[in-house]
mmCIF file of C-alpha atoms in Angstrom:
data_model
loop_
_atom_site.group_PDB
_atom_site.id
_atom_site.type_symbol
_atom_site.label_atom_id
_atom_site.label_comp_id
_atom_site.label_asym_id
_atom_site.label_seq_id
_atom_site.Cartn_x
_atom_site.Cartn_y
_atom_site.Cartn_z
ATOM 1 C CA UNK A 1 61.034 24.355 -151.008
ATOM 2 C CA UNK A 2 60.678 22.345 -154.245
ATOM 3 C CA UNK A 3 63.204 19.252 -154.689
ATOM 4 C CA UNK A 4 64.734 19.849 -158.586
ATOM 5 C CA UNK A 5 63.020 17.485 -161.300
ATOM 6 C CA UNK A 6 65.714 16.766 -162.551
ATOM 7 C CA UNK A 7 66.530 14.855 -159.707
ATOM 8 C CA UNK A 8 62.797 12.609 -159.125
ATOM 9 C CA UNK A 9 64.167 9.374 -159.571
ATOM 10 C CA UNK A 10 67.263 9.612 -157.754
ATOM 11 C CA UNK A 11 67.433 7.740 -153.904
ATOM 12 C CA UNK A 12 67.886 11.230 -152.822
ATOM 13 C CA UNK A 13 65.071 12.423 -154.019
ATOM 14 C CA UNK A 14 62.992 14.410 -151.796
ATOM 15 C CA UNK A 15 65.385 14.901 -148.950
ATOM 16 C CA UNK A 16 66.678 18.845 -148.398
ATOM 17 C CA UNK A 17 69.963 19.624 -147.437
ATOM 18 C CA UNK A 18 71.105 22.714 -145.827
ATOM 19 C CA UNK A 19 74.995 23.397 -146.299
ATOM 20 C CA UNK A 20 76.886 25.502 -144.130
ATOM 21 C CA UNK A 21 80.983 24.081 -144.946
ATOM 22 C CA UNK A 22 83.571 26.112 -145.375
ATOM 23 C CA UNK A 23 87.392 24.705 -147.714
ATOM 24 C CA UNK A 24 87.236 20.957 -148.998
ATOM 25 C CA UNK A 25 85.790 17.960 -146.242
ATOM 26 C CA UNK A 26 82.684 18.932 -145.599
ATOM 27 C CA UNK A 27 80.973 20.074 -148.909
ATOM 28 C CA UNK A 28 82.950 16.577 -149.889
ATOM 29 C CA UNK A 29 80.692 14.772 -147.671
ATOM 30 C CA UNK A 30 76.931 17.108 -148.977
ATOM 31 C CA UNK A 31 78.353 16.698 -152.932
ATOM 32 C CA UNK A 32 77.197 12.703 -152.094
ATOM 33 C CA UNK A 33 73.742 13.987 -151.095
ATOM 34 C CA UNK A 34 73.541 16.663 -153.845
ATOM 35 C CA UNK A 35 74.740 13.953 -156.744
ATOM 36 C CA UNK A 36 72.112 11.331 -155.383
ATOM 37 C CA UNK A 37 69.593 13.484 -155.513
ATOM 38 C CA UNK A 38 69.159 15.747 -152.496
ATOM 39 C CA UNK A 39 68.043 19.494 -152.904
ATOM 40 C CA UNK A 40 70.937 21.471 -151.416
ATOM 41 C CA UNK A 41 70.609 25.157 -150.265
ATOM 42 C CA UNK A 42 74.419 26.220 -149.370
ATOM 43 C CA UNK A 43 74.863 29.447 -146.876
ATOM 44 C CA UNK A 44 76.694 31.647 -148.579
ATOM 45 C CA UNK A 45 77.233 34.705 -145.979
ATOM 46 C CA UNK A 46 77.434 37.945 -148.044
ATOM 47 C CA UNK A 47 81.252 38.973 -146.978
ATOM 48 C CA UNK A 48 82.336 35.306 -146.736
ATOM 49 C CA UNK A 49 85.676 34.956 -148.331
ATOM 50 C CA UNK A 50 86.957 31.965 -151.263
ATOM 51 C CA UNK A 51 88.619 29.735 -149.005
ATOM 52 C CA UNK A 52 90.100 27.159 -152.083
ATOM 53 C CA UNK A 53 90.064 29.908 -155.207
ATOM 54 C CA UNK A 54 87.038 31.541 -157.147
ATOM 55 C CA UNK A 55 83.555 29.595 -157.276
ATOM 56 C CA UNK A 56 83.745 29.459 -160.536
ATOM 57 C CA UNK A 57 87.439 28.086 -160.256
ATOM 58 C CA UNK A 58 87.888 24.271 -161.367
ATOM 59 C CA UNK A 59 88.187 22.789 -158.000
ATOM 60 C CA UNK A 60 84.276 25.416 -156.531
ATOM 61 C CA UNK A 61 82.938 23.867 -159.285
ATOM 62 C CA UNK A 62 84.161 20.498 -158.546
ATOM 63 C CA UNK A 63 83.061 20.395 -155.455
ATOM 64 C CA UNK A 64 79.355 22.603 -155.464
ATOM 65 C CA UNK A 65 77.468 21.207 -158.286
ATOM 66 C CA UNK A 66 74.267 20.381 -157.599
ATOM 67 C CA UNK A 67 73.556 22.648 -155.530
ATOM 68 C CA UNK A 68 71.784 26.256 -154.849
ATOM 69 C CA UNK A 69 72.860 29.023 -153.074
ATOM 70 C CA UNK A 70 71.316 31.733 -150.872
ATOM 71 C CA UNK A 71 73.280 34.286 -149.561
ATOM 72 C CA UNK A 72 72.212 34.934 -146.666
ATOM 73 C CA UNK A 73 73.518 36.849 -143.268
ATOM 74 C CA UNK A 74 73.447 34.724 -139.674
ATOM 75 C CA UNK A 75 74.776 37.939 -138.191
ATOM 76 C CA UNK A 76 71.901 39.849 -137.861
ATOM 77 C CA UNK A 77 67.724 38.834 -136.452
ATOM 78 C CA UNK A 78 66.059 38.617 -140.084
ATOM 79 C CA UNK A 79 68.937 36.315 -140.816
ATOM 80 C CA UNK A 80 68.973 33.977 -137.934
ATOM 81 C CA UNK A 81 65.041 33.596 -139.074
ATOM 82 C CA UNK A 82 65.631 32.597 -142.766
ATOM 83 C CA UNK A 83 67.795 30.197 -141.426
ATOM 84 C CA UNK A 84 65.554 28.521 -138.503
ATOM 85 C CA UNK A 85 62.539 28.070 -141.069
ATOM 86 C CA UNK A 86 64.596 26.645 -143.666
ATOM 87 C CA UNK A 87 65.430 23.860 -140.807
ATOM 88 C CA UNK A 88 62.458 23.602 -139.822
ATOM 89 C CA UNK A 89 61.750 22.347 -143.600
ATOM 90 C CA UNK A 90 65.163 20.361 -144.080
ATOM 91 C CA UNK A 91 66.842 16.858 -142.724
ATOM 92 C CA UNK A 92 70.044 17.727 -142.909
ATOM 93 C CA UNK A 93 71.950 20.392 -141.918
ATOM 94 C CA UNK A 94 75.732 19.770 -142.994
ATOM 95 C CA UNK A 95 78.169 22.417 -141.298
ATOM 96 C CA UNK A 96 82.178 22.629 -139.530
ATOM 97 C CA UNK A 97 81.659 25.573 -136.933
ATOM 98 C CA UNK A 98 84.135 25.293 -134.500
ATOM 99 C CA UNK A 99 82.349 24.477 -131.536
ATOM 100 C CA UNK A 100 81.542 28.520 -129.431
ATOM 101 C CA UNK A 101 80.670 29.240 -133.012
ATOM 102 C CA UNK A 102 77.578 26.348 -133.071
ATOM 103 C CA UNK A 103 76.627 27.454 -129.599
ATOM 104 C CA UNK A 104 76.492 31.473 -130.457
ATOM 105 C CA UNK A 105 74.923 31.185 -134.068
ATOM 106 C CA UNK A 106 72.208 28.973 -132.237
ATOM 107 C CA UNK A 107 73.478 26.211 -134.361
ATOM 108 C CA UNK A 108 73.689 23.200 -131.550
ATOM 109 C CA UNK A 109 72.291 19.419 -131.940
ATOM 110 C CA UNK A 110 69.461 20.701 -128.724
ATOM 111 C CA UNK A 111 68.377 24.096 -130.567
ATOM 112 C CA UNK A 112 67.875 22.653 -134.224
ATOM 113 C CA UNK A 113 65.863 18.950 -132.733
ATOM 114 C CA UNK A 114 63.929 22.593 -130.811
ATOM 115 C CA UNK A 115 63.037 23.164 -133.818
ATOM 116 C CA UNK A 116 63.175 20.349 -136.114
ATOM 117 C CA UNK A 117 62.612 17.173 -133.292
ATOM 118 C CA UNK A 118 63.344 15.005 -136.805
ATOM 119 C CA UNK A 119 66.983 17.082 -137.974
ATOM 120 C CA UNK A 120 70.447 15.397 -138.503
ATOM 121 C CA UNK A 121 72.855 17.931 -138.110
ATOM 122 C CA UNK A 122 76.161 16.726 -138.729
ATOM 123 C CA UNK A 123 79.184 18.306 -138.089
ATOM 124 C CA UNK A 124 82.970 17.675 -138.664
ATOM 125 C CA UNK A 125 86.037 19.230 -137.836
ATOM 126 C CA UNK A 126 89.846 18.292 -137.372
ATOM 127 C CA UNK A 127 89.997 17.274 -134.142
ATOM 128 C CA UNK A 128 86.159 16.167 -132.789
ATOM 129 C CA UNK A 129 83.904 17.480 -131.027
ATOM 130 C CA UNK A 130 85.518 17.484 -127.938
ATOM 131 C CA UNK A 131 89.429 16.508 -126.164
ATOM 132 C CA UNK A 132 92.382 19.301 -126.245
ATOM 133 C CA UNK A 133 93.093 19.975 -129.599
ATOM 134 C CA UNK A 134 88.407 20.295 -129.939
ATOM 135 C CA UNK A 135 89.163 23.755 -130.810
ATOM 136 C CA UNK A 136 92.289 24.350 -133.463
ATOM 137 C CA UNK A 137 91.791 25.035 -136.364
ATOM 138 C CA UNK A 138 92.802 21.682 -138.185
ATOM 139 C CA UNK A 139 93.790 21.914 -141.978
ATOM 140 C CA UNK A 140 94.618 18.966 -144.208
ATOM 141 C CA UNK A 141 98.624 18.318 -144.088
ATOM 142 C CA UNK A 142 98.537 19.314 -140.244
ATOM 143 C CA UNK A 143 96.604 16.522 -139.797
ATOM 144 C CA UNK A 144 98.416 14.152 -142.714
ATOM 145 C CA UNK A 145 101.120 15.018 -139.778
ATOM 146 C CA UNK A 146 99.641 14.132 -137.166
ATOM 147 C CA UNK A 147 97.765 11.415 -138.082
ATOM 148 C CA UNK A 148 101.151 10.029 -138.898
ATOM 149 C CA UNK A 149 100.212 9.141 -142.417
ATOM 150 C CA UNK A 150 103.375 11.524 -143.687
ATOM 151 C CA UNK A 151 105.474 9.688 -141.958
ATOM 152 C CA UNK A 152 105.414 6.217 -144.015
ATOM 153 C CA UNK A 153 104.746 7.920 -147.188
ATOM 154 C CA UNK A 154 107.769 9.193 -149.642
ATOM 155 C CA UNK A 155 111.387 6.965 -149.962
ATOM 156 C CA UNK A 156 113.121 5.541 -146.741
ATOM 157 C CA UNK A 157 114.986 8.169 -144.856
ATOM 158 C CA UNK A 158 113.974 11.396 -147.283
ATOM 159 C CA UNK A 159 110.538 11.793 -145.586
ATOM 160 C CA UNK A 160 107.902 12.918 -143.628
ATOM 161 C CA UNK A 161 105.595 13.376 -147.103
ATOM 162 C CA UNK A 162 102.637 14.590 -147.518
ATOM 163 C CA UNK A 163 100.606 12.777 -150.370
ATOM 164 C CA UNK A 164 99.405 14.483 -153.789
ATOM 165 C CA UNK A 165 96.008 15.038 -152.426
ATOM 166 C CA UNK A 166 93.940 15.967 -149.962
ATOM 167 C CA UNK A 167 93.378 13.179 -148.338
ATOM 168 C CA UNK A 168 91.991 13.894 -145.302
ATOM 169 C CA UNK A 169 89.330 15.589 -145.960
ATOM 170 C CA UNK A 170 87.926 13.805 -148.647
ATOM 171 C CA UNK A 171 88.737 11.163 -145.962
ATOM 172 C CA UNK A 172 86.102 12.917 -143.982
ATOM 173 C CA UNK A 173 84.424 14.341 -146.411
ATOM 174 C CA UNK A 174 83.442 10.413 -147.656
ATOM 175 C CA UNK A 175 83.475 9.202 -143.735
ATOM 176 C CA UNK A 176 80.278 12.597 -143.375
ATOM 177 C CA UNK A 177 78.209 11.033 -145.627
ATOM 178 C CA UNK A 178 77.879 7.502 -145.015
ATOM 179 C CA UNK A 179 77.222 8.144 -141.354
ATOM 180 C CA UNK A 180 74.711 10.506 -143.012
ATOM 181 C CA UNK A 181 73.017 8.341 -144.555
ATOM 182 C CA UNK A 182 73.158 5.684 -141.470
ATOM 183 C CA UNK A 183 71.314 8.881 -139.964
ATOM 184 C CA UNK A 184 68.456 8.809 -143.128
ATOM 185 C CA UNK A 185 68.150 5.286 -142.632
ATOM 186 C CA UNK A 186 68.541 5.096 -138.695
ATOM 187 C CA UNK A 187 65.108 8.161 -138.651
ATOM 188 C CA UNK A 188 62.872 6.037 -140.999
ATOM 189 C CA UNK A 189 63.142 3.342 -138.711
ATOM 190 C CA UNK A 190 62.873 5.320 -135.364
ATOM 191 C CA UNK A 191 61.534 8.475 -136.656
ATOM 192 C CA UNK A 192 64.112 10.471 -135.246
ATOM 193 C CA UNK A 193 67.016 13.253 -136.106
ATOM 194 C CA UNK A 194 70.380 12.368 -134.256
ATOM 195 C CA UNK A 195 74.017 14.559 -134.442
ATOM 196 C CA UNK A 196 76.852 12.696 -136.968
ATOM 197 C CA UNK A 197 79.795 13.809 -136.967
ATOM 198 C CA UNK A 198 83.508 12.701 -137.401
ATOM 199 C CA UNK A 199 86.879 14.497 -137.763
ATOM 200 C CA UNK A 200 90.091 14.854 -140.215
ATOM 201 C CA UNK A 201 92.056 12.893 -137.553
ATOM 202 C CA UNK A 202 89.296 10.577 -136.630
ATOM 203 C CA UNK A 203 89.144 9.196 -140.229
ATOM 204 C CA UNK A 204 93.153 9.472 -141.259
ATOM 205 C CA UNK A 205 93.663 6.971 -138.397
ATOM 206 C CA UNK A 206 91.134 4.671 -139.603
ATOM 207 C CA UNK A 207 92.664 5.119 -143.028
ATOM 208 C CA UNK A 208 95.762 3.693 -142.054
ATOM 209 C CA UNK A 209 93.867 0.508 -141.886
ATOM 210 C CA UNK A 210 96.139 -2.480 -141.661
ATOM 211 C CA UNK A 211 99.166 -0.220 -140.842
ATOM 212 C CA UNK A 212 97.381 1.189 -137.995
ATOM 213 C CA UNK A 213 96.176 -2.641 -136.870
ATOM 214 C CA UNK A 214 99.945 -2.862 -136.926
ATOM 215 C CA UNK A 215 100.704 -0.944 -134.143
ATOM 216 C CA UNK A 216 97.299 -2.043 -132.071
ATOM 217 C CA UNK A 217 98.095 -5.824 -132.465
ATOM 218 C CA UNK A 218 101.564 -6.084 -132.646
ATOM 219 C CA UNK A 219 103.302 -2.679 -131.398
ATOM 220 C CA UNK A 220 105.360 -2.368 -134.704
ATOM 221 C CA UNK A 221 105.561 1.633 -135.804
ATOM 222 C CA UNK A 222 105.798 1.207 -139.500
ATOM 223 C CA UNK A 223 108.536 3.395 -141.020
ATOM 224 C CA UNK A 224 108.702 4.595 -145.107
ATOM 225 C CA UNK A 225 108.849 2.030 -147.490
ATOM 226 C CA UNK A 226 109.320 4.232 -151.038
ATOM 227 C CA UNK A 227 107.183 2.837 -153.526
ATOM 228 C CA UNK A 228 107.266 -1.421 -152.117
ATOM 229 C CA UNK A 229 104.702 -2.139 -150.298
ATOM 230 C CA UNK A 230 104.842 -2.642 -146.709
ATOM 231 C CA UNK A 231 104.484 -6.129 -146.303
ATOM 232 C CA UNK A 232 104.656 -7.931 -149.416
ATOM 233 C CA UNK A 233 106.933 -8.698 -151.881
ATOM 234 C CA UNK A 234 107.325 -8.587 -154.991
ATOM 235 C CA UNK A 235 104.830 -6.047 -155.245
ATOM 236 C CA UNK A 236 106.051 -2.022 -156.226
ATOM 237 C CA UNK A 237 107.189 0.220 -158.425
ATOM 238 C CA UNK A 238 110.491 -1.037 -161.427
ATOM 239 C CA UNK A 239 111.907 0.085 -164.603
ATOM 240 C CA UNK A 240 111.099 0.067 -167.833
ATOM 241 C CA UNK A 241 113.112 0.565 -171.217
ATOM 242 C CA UNK A 242 110.448 3.339 -171.892
ATOM 243 C CA UNK A 243 108.999 4.146 -168.152
ATOM 244 C CA UNK A 244 107.698 2.806 -164.889
ATOM 245 C CA UNK A 245 105.945 -0.412 -163.667
ATOM 246 C CA UNK A 246 103.744 -1.065 -160.957
ATOM 247 C CA UNK A 247 104.219 -5.159 -160.246
ATOM 248 C CA UNK A 248 102.550 -7.189 -157.858
ATOM 249 C CA UNK A 249 103.320 -10.205 -157.381
ATOM 250 C CA UNK A 250 103.755 -11.735 -154.079
ATOM 251 C CA UNK A 251 102.403 -15.041 -152.731
ATOM 252 C CA UNK A 252 103.712 -18.782 -154.150
ATOM 253 C CA UNK A 253 101.050 -18.465 -157.138
ATOM 254 C CA UNK A 254 102.325 -15.702 -158.397
ATOM 255 C CA UNK A 255 105.767 -15.466 -157.543
ATOM 256 C CA UNK A 256 106.523 -18.921 -159.592
ATOM 257 C CA UNK A 257 104.225 -17.094 -162.826
ATOM 258 C CA UNK A 258 106.764 -13.863 -162.508
ATOM 259 C CA UNK A 259 109.844 -16.080 -162.084
ATOM 260 C CA UNK A 260 108.676 -18.424 -165.272
ATOM 261 C CA UNK A 261 107.766 -14.975 -167.409
ATOM 262 C CA UNK A 262 111.085 -12.642 -166.484
ATOM 263 C CA UNK A 263 113.218 -16.674 -167.510
ATOM 264 C CA UNK A 264 114.775 -16.571 -163.884
ATOM 265 C CA UNK A 265 114.966 -19.856 -162.971
ATOM 266 C CA UNK A 266 118.238 -18.274 -160.337
ATOM 267 C CA UNK A 267 116.131 -16.339 -158.721
ATOM 268 C CA UNK A 268 113.349 -18.854 -157.846
ATOM 269 C CA UNK A 269 115.889 -21.575 -156.546
ATOM 270 C CA UNK A 270 117.726 -18.578 -154.600
ATOM 271 C CA UNK A 271 117.661 -19.448 -150.934
ATOM 272 C CA UNK A 272 116.652 -15.790 -150.036
ATOM 273 C CA UNK A 273 114.026 -15.941 -151.958
ATOM 274 C CA UNK A 274 112.202 -18.580 -151.057
ATOM 275 C CA UNK A 275 109.226 -17.813 -149.100
ATOM 276 C CA UNK A 276 107.766 -14.581 -148.681
ATOM 277 C CA UNK A 277 109.288 -13.510 -144.664
ATOM 278 C CA UNK A 278 112.729 -15.216 -146.704
ATOM 279 C CA UNK A 279 112.031 -11.924 -149.558
ATOM 280 C CA UNK A 280 110.778 -9.714 -146.604
ATOM 281 C CA UNK A 281 114.017 -9.620 -145.502
ATOM 282 C CA UNK A 282 116.437 -9.205 -148.977
ATOM 283 C CA UNK A 283 113.086 -7.273 -150.174
ATOM 284 C CA UNK A 284 116.711 -4.815 -151.627
ATOM 285 C CA UNK A 285 118.394 -7.599 -153.211
ATOM 286 C CA UNK A 286 114.872 -8.744 -154.792
ATOM 287 C CA UNK A 287 113.647 -5.452 -155.944
ATOM 288 C CA UNK A 288 117.556 -4.731 -158.603
ATOM 289 C CA UNK A 289 117.371 -8.102 -159.211
ATOM 290 C CA UNK A 290 113.871 -7.618 -160.816
ATOM 291 C CA UNK A 291 115.133 -4.407 -162.047
ATOM 292 C CA UNK A 292 117.548 -5.930 -164.258
ATOM 293 C CA UNK A 293 115.719 -7.980 -166.448
ATOM 294 C CA UNK A 294 112.333 -5.282 -166.402
ATOM 295 C CA UNK A 295 114.716 -3.359 -168.411
ATOM 296 C CA UNK A 296 114.621 -5.069 -171.295
ATOM 297 C CA UNK A 297 111.001 -4.585 -171.557
ATOM 298 C CA UNK A 298 108.279 -1.274 -172.985
ATOM 299 C CA UNK A 299 106.280 -0.533 -170.847
ATOM 300 C CA UNK A 300 102.918 -1.847 -172.920
ATOM 301 C CA UNK A 301 105.361 -5.194 -173.160
ATOM 302 C CA UNK A 302 105.160 -5.770 -169.746
ATOM 303 C CA UNK A 303 102.042 -4.163 -168.596
ATOM 304 C CA UNK A 304 100.222 -7.090 -171.875
ATOM 305 C CA UNK A 305 102.719 -10.679 -171.130
ATOM 306 C CA UNK A 306 102.372 -9.876 -167.422
ATOM 307 C CA UNK A 307 98.678 -9.536 -167.192
ATOM 308 C CA UNK A 308 98.540 -12.158 -169.641
ATOM 309 C CA UNK A 309 99.991 -14.828 -166.851
ATOM 310 C CA UNK A 310 98.405 -14.343 -163.917
ATOM 311 C CA UNK A 311 100.790 -11.179 -162.538
ATOM 312 C CA UNK A 312 98.975 -7.823 -162.198
ATOM 313 C CA UNK A 313 100.718 -4.722 -164.032
ATOM 314 C CA UNK A 314 100.186 -1.441 -164.590
ATOM 315 C CA UNK A 315 101.953 0.609 -165.634
ATOM 316 C CA UNK A 316 102.583 3.833 -164.364
ATOM 317 C CA UNK A 317 100.591 7.950 -165.516
ATOM 318 C CA UNK A 318 100.738 11.665 -164.885
ATOM 319 C CA UNK A 319 96.889 12.942 -163.944
ATOM 320 C CA UNK A 320 96.358 13.112 -167.574
ATOM 321 C CA UNK A 321 97.113 9.841 -168.988
ATOM 322 C CA UNK A 322 94.851 8.735 -165.940
ATOM 323 C CA UNK A 323 91.953 10.643 -167.588
ATOM 324 C CA UNK A 324 92.991 9.270 -171.287
ATOM 325 C CA UNK A 325 93.695 5.694 -170.472
ATOM 326 C CA UNK A 326 91.048 3.003 -172.410
ATOM 327 C CA UNK A 327 90.137 1.381 -169.453
ATOM 328 C CA UNK A 328 88.923 5.411 -167.781
ATOM 329 C CA UNK A 329 86.976 6.527 -170.657
ATOM 330 C CA UNK A 330 85.222 3.477 -170.910
ATOM 331 C CA UNK A 331 83.952 4.575 -167.412
ATOM 332 C CA UNK A 332 82.976 8.143 -168.184
ATOM 333 C CA UNK A 333 84.231 9.533 -165.695
ATOM 334 C CA UNK A 334 83.313 13.044 -165.902
ATOM 335 C CA UNK A 335 79.949 14.364 -167.031
ATOM 336 C CA UNK A 336 79.082 18.276 -168.178
ATOM 337 C CA UNK A 337 78.063 20.695 -165.814
ATOM 338 C CA UNK A 338 76.748 23.340 -168.212
ATOM 339 C CA UNK A 339 77.297 27.397 -166.907
ATOM 340 C CA UNK A 340 75.591 29.942 -168.268
ATOM 341 C CA UNK A 341 79.007 32.044 -168.577
ATOM 342 C CA UNK A 342 82.166 29.459 -167.755
ATOM 343 C CA UNK A 343 79.709 26.896 -171.190
ATOM 344 C CA UNK A 344 80.372 22.514 -170.117
ATOM 345 C CA UNK A 345 82.629 21.880 -167.692
ATOM 346 C CA UNK A 346 84.008 18.467 -167.620
ATOM 347 C CA UNK A 347 83.795 17.668 -163.615
ATOM 348 C CA UNK A 348 84.343 14.115 -162.159
ATOM 349 C CA UNK A 349 81.025 12.258 -161.286
ATOM 350 C CA UNK A 350 80.517 9.801 -158.387
ATOM 351 C CA UNK A 351 82.508 7.376 -158.378
ATOM 352 C CA UNK A 352 79.379 4.962 -156.609
ATOM 353 C CA UNK A 353 77.660 2.715 -159.699
ATOM 354 C CA UNK A 354 73.959 1.738 -158.531
ATOM 355 C CA UNK A 355 71.858 -1.019 -161.301
ATOM 356 C CA UNK A 356 68.317 0.934 -160.227
ATOM 357 C CA UNK A 357 69.444 5.039 -160.933
ATOM 358 C CA UNK A 358 71.846 5.263 -164.082
ATOM 359 C CA UNK A 359 74.352 7.646 -164.006
ATOM 360 C CA UNK A 360 72.724 11.125 -165.682
ATOM 361 C CA UNK A 361 74.447 12.795 -168.579
ATOM 362 C CA UNK A 362 74.458 15.398 -167.336
ATOM 363 C CA UNK A 363 75.001 17.574 -163.705
ATOM 364 C CA UNK A 364 71.413 19.166 -163.214
ATOM 365 C CA UNK A 365 72.830 22.471 -161.986
ATOM 366 C CA UNK A 366 77.219 23.743 -162.409
ATOM 367 C CA UNK A 367 78.129 25.065 -159.080
ATOM 368 C CA UNK A 368 76.324 28.481 -157.826
ATOM 369 C CA UNK A 369 77.766 32.171 -158.038
ATOM 370 C CA UNK A 370 77.331 33.091 -154.250
ATOM 371 C CA UNK A 371 73.733 33.897 -152.975
ATOM 372 C CA UNK A 372 72.604 33.035 -156.840
ATOM 373 C CA UNK A 373 68.788 31.487 -156.223
ATOM 374 C CA UNK A 374 68.389 33.769 -152.610
ATOM 375 C CA UNK A 375 65.153 35.061 -154.162
ATOM 376 C CA UNK A 376 64.902 31.739 -155.687
ATOM 377 C CA UNK A 377 64.222 29.901 -152.138
ATOM 378 C CA UNK A 378 63.122 32.958 -149.690
ATOM 379 C CA UNK A 379 59.427 32.735 -152.171
ATOM 380 C CA UNK A 380 59.427 29.091 -151.602
ATOM 381 C CA UNK A 381 59.381 30.270 -147.604
ATOM 382 C CA UNK A 382 56.742 32.178 -147.944
ATOM 383 C CA UNK A 383 58.604 35.733 -148.366
ATOM 384 C CA UNK A 384 56.715 38.156 -151.942
ATOM 385 C CA UNK A 385 58.954 40.785 -153.477
ATOM 386 C CA UNK A 386 58.760 43.277 -151.733
ATOM 387 C CA UNK A 387 59.818 41.365 -147.978
ATOM 388 C CA UNK A 388 62.608 40.480 -149.940
ATOM 389 C CA UNK A 389 62.952 43.954 -151.174
ATOM 390 C CA UNK A 390 63.126 44.595 -147.475
ATOM 391 C CA UNK A 391 65.455 41.460 -146.028
ATOM 392 C CA UNK A 392 67.198 43.472 -148.592
ATOM 393 C CA UNK A 393 67.820 46.641 -147.864
ATOM 394 C CA UNK A 394 68.513 46.367 -144.221
ATOM 395 C CA UNK A 395 71.253 43.561 -144.804
ATOM 396 C CA UNK A 396 70.162 39.980 -143.690
ATOM 397 C CA UNK A 397 70.238 38.537 -147.089
ATOM 398 C CA UNK A 398 72.287 39.007 -151.042
#
């Protein structure tokens, strides 16, 4: 298999990855590898129904850019032979099948290791590879609820609420991507492949972070606090004359600066707000008192003057405003991917910045149609045009 010449300067150039995942979490992990130079071949069964919309839709294009697609029928003996040849030549296989499906397809670590002892198998699931829920389908919203995330999201007494993004899918994908990189580093030292796996539930229980530790260490079960920080006050969303802003003024120094800016010595001197525990105990009264003053200012004025005073403050944007903000435009969070029929698609770049490896000015490949690179990949494996034609006639590839 040949790496893309455009990627030879990237840190994962020379590594070959097979992507057998569906939905979102697995493709997020693989996208990390593809963006940084890995030669990714996506395995698209001929009869697979779209799970996240059409491949030429914005979601699938953003998930699968920089990959190639081989359409192979793993229900046929010849299709499985093609897969084994790919495994022999690959570094990483990424999948999110149920355990029973992995067994049937011969995609367990033991089976893959017999074909390629250096292989890294990376697996992602809803609830883990073992345990009472191992065979359950795991979807983002289900795990948001089961991890406790929904219980701390939203206004007090009005929840539970899901977050506005597929946070358990994307978090699990990010962690699996990190795990793959760790396994590659381990193999560089030892020559050993291994099985890397995580799940949406493990990822979200970890992502609870300090809210989780408040329970595991202190026995405290956190509740909804809306836009207010659970433990630090004042830190939350406040009203302006023409919108809303987030203001962070906890701690003695920032609290003093905030009171000075608000010209509110009565707040600084109020015994109810003298220290952090006191402010936490009287949060609602304090937040309303602050909003009563901030309503006299415009958003832009609050953002400019509070930041100058040393008190962090930012506007509350919708997604369009977020991408059009001056700092976001400066960071250039999008890059074009040239699609043969759809033109230049502005997709989200990796947020990782490496000083020795600058982001390319464009993605080297838009997301492929299913089977777009079947012939190319098979030729790299040594198949002739005649043998590829035979595979198609047998229904092994498409």
